[in-house]
Amino acid sequence: FVDVKVNWAGFDKLEDEKGVIRQVLLLGYRSGFQVWDVEDADNVCDLVSRRDGPVSFMQMLPKPVAAKRSGDKFANNRPLLVVCSDGSLSVGARIQDHSCNGSIPHNNYSGNGSIVSAIVQFYSLRSQSYIHKLNFRSAVYSVRCSSRIVAIALATQIHCFDATTLEREYTILTNPIITASPGSGGVGYGPLAVGPRWLAYSGSPVVGSNCGRVCPQHLMPSASFPGFSSNGSLVAHYAKESSKQLASGIVTLGDIGYKKLSRYLPDSYNSVQSGSPGWKGNGNANGHFLDTDNIGMVIVRDIVSKVVIAQFRAHKSPISALCFDPSGTLLVTASVQGHNINVFKILPGLQGSTSAADVPASHSHLYRLQRGFTNAVIQDISFSDDSNWIMIS
């Protein structure tokens, strides 16, 4: 792979048959991929090196939970690596999802007579071969794995597959993903987070759910500023308020000047421009209709029971990234404007309830981390192992 451009790179954790966890570096190229063991900085070694086609992004698949290992169809093949690649097929080509008993009927035409498609393959590091394959008629934007499910996000839906059988269990409809076109660098990321037990995504609120909600006004400072603990916070707040007043007074400068200056407004202001080229601000997102009433909504579901744990509006612009901490109770959210990163604490209802809807989950807004006033594309978020640090890219 000398002089070959890296399409995608990421760190992950590899758990072997003895339960030993090692850190690995995953590298995707236009001609294949590599897996490097980087646990020991003085002894970095190449675990896998293949040249069999372009790779968009990858992720290691954790071992299934103990309760499901008896039905693990791929126990003799683990550890497994999820390898994703995109491409285009001529119109009329038949693509089948081998675990879904038929093709997935969601087309994404590229405009030149072809269909944007994606292939998700599962590679065994034990046998050094592919052992399972899924084909999709539209682009795959991200894949998130846990010991229970493999969640594959398309433009407007998430397919959830059982981690032991790799068979599809259910599908969730979502808000359209706001990102650049597939293959432009945004693939592999998006508003999807999978924790030990819960799954978070951006979508429409579930009607009839009894779970609690965090309203947008809960994210805004009150008139008495009880949440500010320093003069610096007050200064930042007044600076933001002043920018709103400035914007409201310059509309007479004309539409061009307004659009230019509105790029510097805070996340809470309904600006014309967005940090992502895929959001046109007119209800259209990469060719998909965008429900403006549900922009910025986050839904948290229980992976096992499928019930909604919490649903709330985290931002006033579309969600671009979500991430659970290792415990699965802290959720970080970011919008396409990239001004603020919000941290929420999510707790389930009382233990022993007859149903998950008997007692609403409690969730609160812990922090708003300010990145800046200019727009930026936030692609990925990750926690440190002790949940004390957050990294934003």
mmCIF file with all atom_site columns, C-alpha atoms in Angstrom, residues 70-164:
data_model
loop_
_atom_site.group_PDB
_atom_site.id
_atom_site.type_symbol
_atom_site.label_atom_id
_atom_site.label_alt_id
_atom_site.label_comp_id
_atom_site.label_asym_id
_atom_site.label_entity_id
_atom_site.label_seq_id
_atom_site.pdbx_PDB_ins_code
_atom_site.Cartn_x
_atom_site.Cartn_y
_atom_site.Cartn_z
_atom_site.occupancy
_atom_site.B_iso_or_equiv
_atom_site.pdbx_formal_charge
_atom_site.auth_seq_id
_atom_site.auth_comp_id
_atom_site.auth_asym_id
_atom_site.auth_atom_id
_atom_site.pdbx_PDB_model_num
ATOM 1  C CA . SER A 1 70  ? -25.416 -20.062 22.642  1.00 0.00 ? 70  SER A CA 1
ATOM 2  C CA . GLY A 1 71  ? -27.105 -19.026 19.387  1.00 0.00 ? 71  GLY A CA 1
ATOM 3  C CA . ASP A 1 72  ? -24.042 -17.411 17.830  1.00 0.00 ? 72  ASP A CA 1
ATOM 4  C CA . LYS A 1 73  ? -23.867 -18.598 14.216  1.00 0.00 ? 73  LYS A CA 1
ATOM 5  C CA . PHE A 1 74  ? -20.415 -17.092 13.751  1.00 0.00 ? 74  PHE A CA 1
ATOM 6  C CA . ALA A 1 75  ? -18.727 -18.166 16.995  1.00 0.00 ? 75  ALA A CA 1
ATOM 7  C CA . ASN A 1 76  ? -16.020 -20.032 15.089  1.00 0.00 ? 76  ASN A CA 1
ATOM 8  C CA . ASN A 1 77  ? -15.277 -16.998 12.898  1.00 0.00 ? 77  ASN A CA 1
ATOM 9  C CA . ARG A 1 78  ? -14.858 -14.269 15.481  1.00 0.00 ? 78  ARG A CA 1
ATOM 10 C CA . PRO A 1 79  ? -13.445 -11.694 15.839  1.00 0.00 ? 79  PRO A CA 1
ATOM 11 C CA . LEU A 1 80  ? -15.340 -10.047 12.982  1.00 0.00 ? 80  LEU A CA 1
ATOM 12 C CA . LEU A 1 81  ? -14.661 -6.805  11.128  1.00 0.00 ? 81  LEU A CA 1
ATOM 13 C CA . VAL A 1 82  ? -17.423 -4.871  9.347   1.00 0.00 ? 82  VAL A CA 1
ATOM 14 C CA . VAL A 1 83  ? -16.135 -3.598  5.987   1.00 0.00 ? 83  VAL A CA 1
ATOM 15 C CA . CYS A 1 84  ? -18.214 -1.094  4.011   1.00 0.00 ? 84  CYS A CA 1
ATOM 16 C CA . SER A 1 85  ? -17.750 -0.040  0.404   1.00 0.00 ? 85  SER A CA 1
ATOM 17 C CA . ASP A 1 86  ? -19.811 2.068   -1.969  1.00 0.00 ? 86  ASP A CA 1
ATOM 18 C CA . GLY A 1 87  ? -20.226 1.961   -5.728  1.00 0.00 ? 87  GLY A CA 1
ATOM 19 C CA . SER A 1 88  ? -22.729 2.387   -8.513  1.00 0.00 ? 88  SER A CA 1
ATOM 20 C CA . LEU A 1 89  ? -24.749 -0.106  -10.520 1.00 0.00 ? 89  LEU A CA 1
ATOM 21 C CA . SER A 1 90  ? -26.535 0.406   -13.799 1.00 0.00 ? 90  SER A CA 1
ATOM 22 C CA . VAL A 1 91  ? -30.296 0.944   -13.580 1.00 0.00 ? 91  VAL A CA 1
ATOM 23 C CA . GLY A 1 92  ? -32.189 -2.346  -13.481 1.00 0.00 ? 92  GLY A CA 1
ATOM 24 C CA . ALA A 1 93  ? -29.490 -4.277  -11.682 1.00 0.00 ? 93  ALA A CA 1
ATOM 25 C CA . ARG A 1 94  ? -30.811 -6.560  -8.974  1.00 0.00 ? 94  ARG A CA 1
ATOM 26 C CA . ILE A 1 95  ? -29.237 -6.195  -5.555  1.00 0.00 ? 95  ILE A CA 1
ATOM 27 C CA . GLN A 1 96  ? -30.171 -8.515  -2.726  1.00 0.00 ? 96  GLN A CA 1
ATOM 28 C CA . ASP A 1 97  ? -29.672 -8.328  1.008   1.00 0.00 ? 97  ASP A CA 1
ATOM 29 C CA . HIS A 1 98  ? -28.768 -11.938 1.772   1.00 0.00 ? 98  HIS A CA 1
ATOM 30 C CA . SER A 1 99  ? -30.103 -11.791 5.324   1.00 0.00 ? 99  SER A CA 1
ATOM 31 C CA . CYS A 1 100 ? -33.354 -9.971  4.509   1.00 0.00 ? 100 CYS A CA 1
ATOM 32 C CA . ASN A 1 101 ? -34.845 -12.387 1.967   1.00 0.00 ? 101 ASN A CA 1
ATOM 33 C CA . GLY A 1 102 ? -34.934 -9.964  -0.925  1.00 0.00 ? 102 GLY A CA 1
ATOM 34 C CA . SER A 1 103 ? -33.788 -6.632  -2.182  1.00 0.00 ? 103 SER A CA 1
ATOM 35 C CA . ILE A 1 104 ? -34.055 -3.447  -0.150  1.00 0.00 ? 104 ILE A CA 1
ATOM 36 C CA . PRO A 1 105 ? -36.361 -1.216  -2.218  1.00 0.00 ? 105 PRO A CA 1
ATOM 37 C CA . HIS A 1 106 ? -34.764 2.171   -1.652  1.00 0.00 ? 106 HIS A CA 1
ATOM 38 C CA . ASN A 1 107 ? -33.100 3.645   -4.696  1.00 0.00 ? 107 ASN A CA 1
ATOM 39 C CA . ASN A 1 108 ? -30.682 6.554   -4.751  1.00 0.00 ? 108 ASN A CA 1
ATOM 40 C CA . TYR A 1 109 ? -30.057 7.616   -8.343  1.00 0.00 ? 109 TYR A CA 1
ATOM 41 C CA . SER A 1 110 ? -26.833 9.461   -8.959  1.00 0.00 ? 110 SER A CA 1
ATOM 42 C CA . GLY A 1 111 ? -28.231 11.410  -11.914 1.00 0.00 ? 111 GLY A CA 1
ATOM 43 C CA . ASN A 1 112 ? -26.134 9.700   -14.588 1.00 0.00 ? 112 ASN A CA 1
ATOM 44 C CA . GLY A 1 113 ? -28.314 6.641   -15.085 1.00 0.00 ? 113 GLY A CA 1
ATOM 45 C CA . SER A 1 114 ? -26.816 4.650   -12.215 1.00 0.00 ? 114 SER A CA 1
ATOM 46 C CA . ILE A 1 115 ? -27.858 3.719   -8.697  1.00 0.00 ? 115 ILE A CA 1
ATOM 47 C CA . VAL A 1 116 ? -25.663 4.599   -5.755  1.00 0.00 ? 116 VAL A CA 1
ATOM 48 C CA . SER A 1 117 ? -25.271 1.327   -3.883  1.00 0.00 ? 117 SER A CA 1
ATOM 49 C CA . ALA A 1 118 ? -23.335 -0.023  -0.933  1.00 0.00 ? 118 ALA A CA 1
ATOM 50 C CA . ILE A 1 119 ? -21.958 -3.350  0.218   1.00 0.00 ? 119 ILE A CA 1
ATOM 51 C CA . VAL A 1 120 ? -21.446 -4.295  3.865   1.00 0.00 ? 120 VAL A CA 1
ATOM 52 C CA . GLN A 1 121 ? -19.243 -7.364  4.389   1.00 0.00 ? 121 GLN A CA 1
ATOM 53 C CA . PHE A 1 122 ? -18.184 -9.171  7.533   1.00 0.00 ? 122 PHE A CA 1
ATOM 54 C CA . TYR A 1 123 ? -14.546 -10.264 7.561   1.00 0.00 ? 123 TYR A CA 1
ATOM 55 C CA . SER A 1 124 ? -13.235 -12.964 9.888   1.00 0.00 ? 124 SER A CA 1
ATOM 56 C CA . LEU A 1 125 ? -9.837  -12.215 11.392  1.00 0.00 ? 125 LEU A CA 1
ATOM 57 C CA . ARG A 1 126 ? -9.593  -15.878 12.384  1.00 0.00 ? 126 ARG A CA 1
ATOM 58 C CA . SER A 1 127 ? -10.134 -17.404 8.939   1.00 0.00 ? 127 SER A CA 1
ATOM 59 C CA . GLN A 1 128 ? -8.855  -14.326 7.053   1.00 0.00 ? 128 GLN A CA 1
ATOM 60 C CA . SER A 1 129 ? -11.902 -14.396 4.764   1.00 0.00 ? 129 SER A CA 1
ATOM 61 C CA . TYR A 1 130 ? -15.317 -12.788 4.236   1.00 0.00 ? 130 TYR A CA 1
ATOM 62 C CA . ILE A 1 131 ? -18.077 -14.821 5.870   1.00 0.00 ? 131 ILE A CA 1
ATOM 63 C CA . HIS A 1 132 ? -21.228 -12.694 5.287   1.00 0.00 ? 132 HIS A CA 1
ATOM 64 C CA . LYS A 1 133 ? -22.415 -10.010 2.877   1.00 0.00 ? 133 LYS A CA 1
ATOM 65 C CA . LEU A 1 134 ? -25.226 -7.443  2.775   1.00 0.00 ? 134 LEU A CA 1
ATOM 66 C CA . ASN A 1 135 ? -26.115 -5.415  -0.343  1.00 0.00 ? 135 ASN A CA 1
ATOM 67 C CA . PHE A 1 136 ? -28.105 -2.182  -0.321  1.00 0.00 ? 136 PHE A CA 1
ATOM 68 C CA . ARG A 1 137 ? -29.705 -0.204  -3.134  1.00 0.00 ? 137 ARG A CA 1
ATOM 69 C CA . SER A 1 138 ? -28.721 3.108   -1.532  1.00 0.00 ? 138 SER A CA 1
ATOM 70 C CA . ALA A 1 139 ? -25.685 4.546   0.183   1.00 0.00 ? 139 ALA A CA 1
ATOM 71 C CA . VAL A 1 140 ? -24.748 3.403   3.680   1.00 0.00 ? 140 VAL A CA 1
ATOM 72 C CA . TYR A 1 141 ? -23.775 6.440   5.747   1.00 0.00 ? 141 TYR A CA 1
ATOM 73 C CA . SER A 1 142 ? -22.643 4.773   8.964   1.00 0.00 ? 142 SER A CA 1
ATOM 74 C CA . VAL A 1 143 ? -22.470 1.490   10.859  1.00 0.00 ? 143 VAL A CA 1
ATOM 75 C CA . ARG A 1 144 ? -22.499 1.187   14.647  1.00 0.00 ? 144 ARG A CA 1
ATOM 76 C CA . CYS A 1 145 ? -21.955 -2.139  16.433  1.00 0.00 ? 145 CYS A CA 1
ATOM 77 C CA . SER A 1 146 ? -22.551 -3.400  19.947  1.00 0.00 ? 146 SER A CA 1
ATOM 78 C CA . SER A 1 147 ? -22.667 -6.778  21.644  1.00 0.00 ? 147 SER A CA 1
ATOM 79 C CA . ARG A 1 148 ? -26.396 -6.915  20.769  1.00 0.00 ? 148 ARG A CA 1
ATOM 80 C CA . ILE A 1 149 ? -26.938 -5.370  17.338  1.00 0.00 ? 149 ILE A CA 1
ATOM 81 C CA . VAL A 1 150 ? -25.336 -4.092  14.161  1.00 0.00 ? 150 VAL A CA 1
ATOM 82 C CA . ALA A 1 151 ? -27.062 -0.830  13.176  1.00 0.00 ? 151 ALA A CA 1
ATOM 83 C CA . ILE A 1 152 ? -26.680 0.280   9.556   1.00 0.00 ? 152 ILE A CA 1
ATOM 84 C CA . ALA A 1 153 ? -27.817 3.825   8.725   1.00 0.00 ? 153 ALA A CA 1
ATOM 85 C CA . LEU A 1 154 ? -29.101 4.762   5.285   1.00 0.00 ? 154 LEU A CA 1
ATOM 86 C CA . ALA A 1 155 ? -30.291 8.246   4.306   1.00 0.00 ? 155 ALA A CA 1
ATOM 87 C CA . THR A 1 156 ? -33.721 7.963   5.988   1.00 0.00 ? 156 THR A CA 1
ATOM 88 C CA . GLN A 1 157 ? -33.730 4.681   7.924   1.00 0.00 ? 157 GLN A CA 1
ATOM 89 C CA . ILE A 1 158 ? -31.706 2.419   10.183  1.00 0.00 ? 158 ILE A CA 1
ATOM 90 C CA . HIS A 1 159 ? -31.587 -1.362  9.688   1.00 0.00 ? 159 HIS A CA 1
ATOM 91 C CA . CYS A 1 160 ? -30.874 -3.250  12.931  1.00 0.00 ? 160 CYS A CA 1
ATOM 92 C CA . PHE A 1 161 ? -29.328 -6.726  12.646  1.00 0.00 ? 161 PHE A CA 1
ATOM 93 C CA . ASP A 1 162 ? -28.904 -9.309  15.393  1.00 0.00 ? 162 ASP A CA 1
ATOM 94 C CA . ALA A 1 163 ? -25.229 -9.488  16.408  1.00 0.00 ? 163 ALA A CA 1
ATOM 95 C CA . THR A 1 164 ? -25.267 -13.299 16.664  1.00 0.00 ? 164 THR A CA 1
#
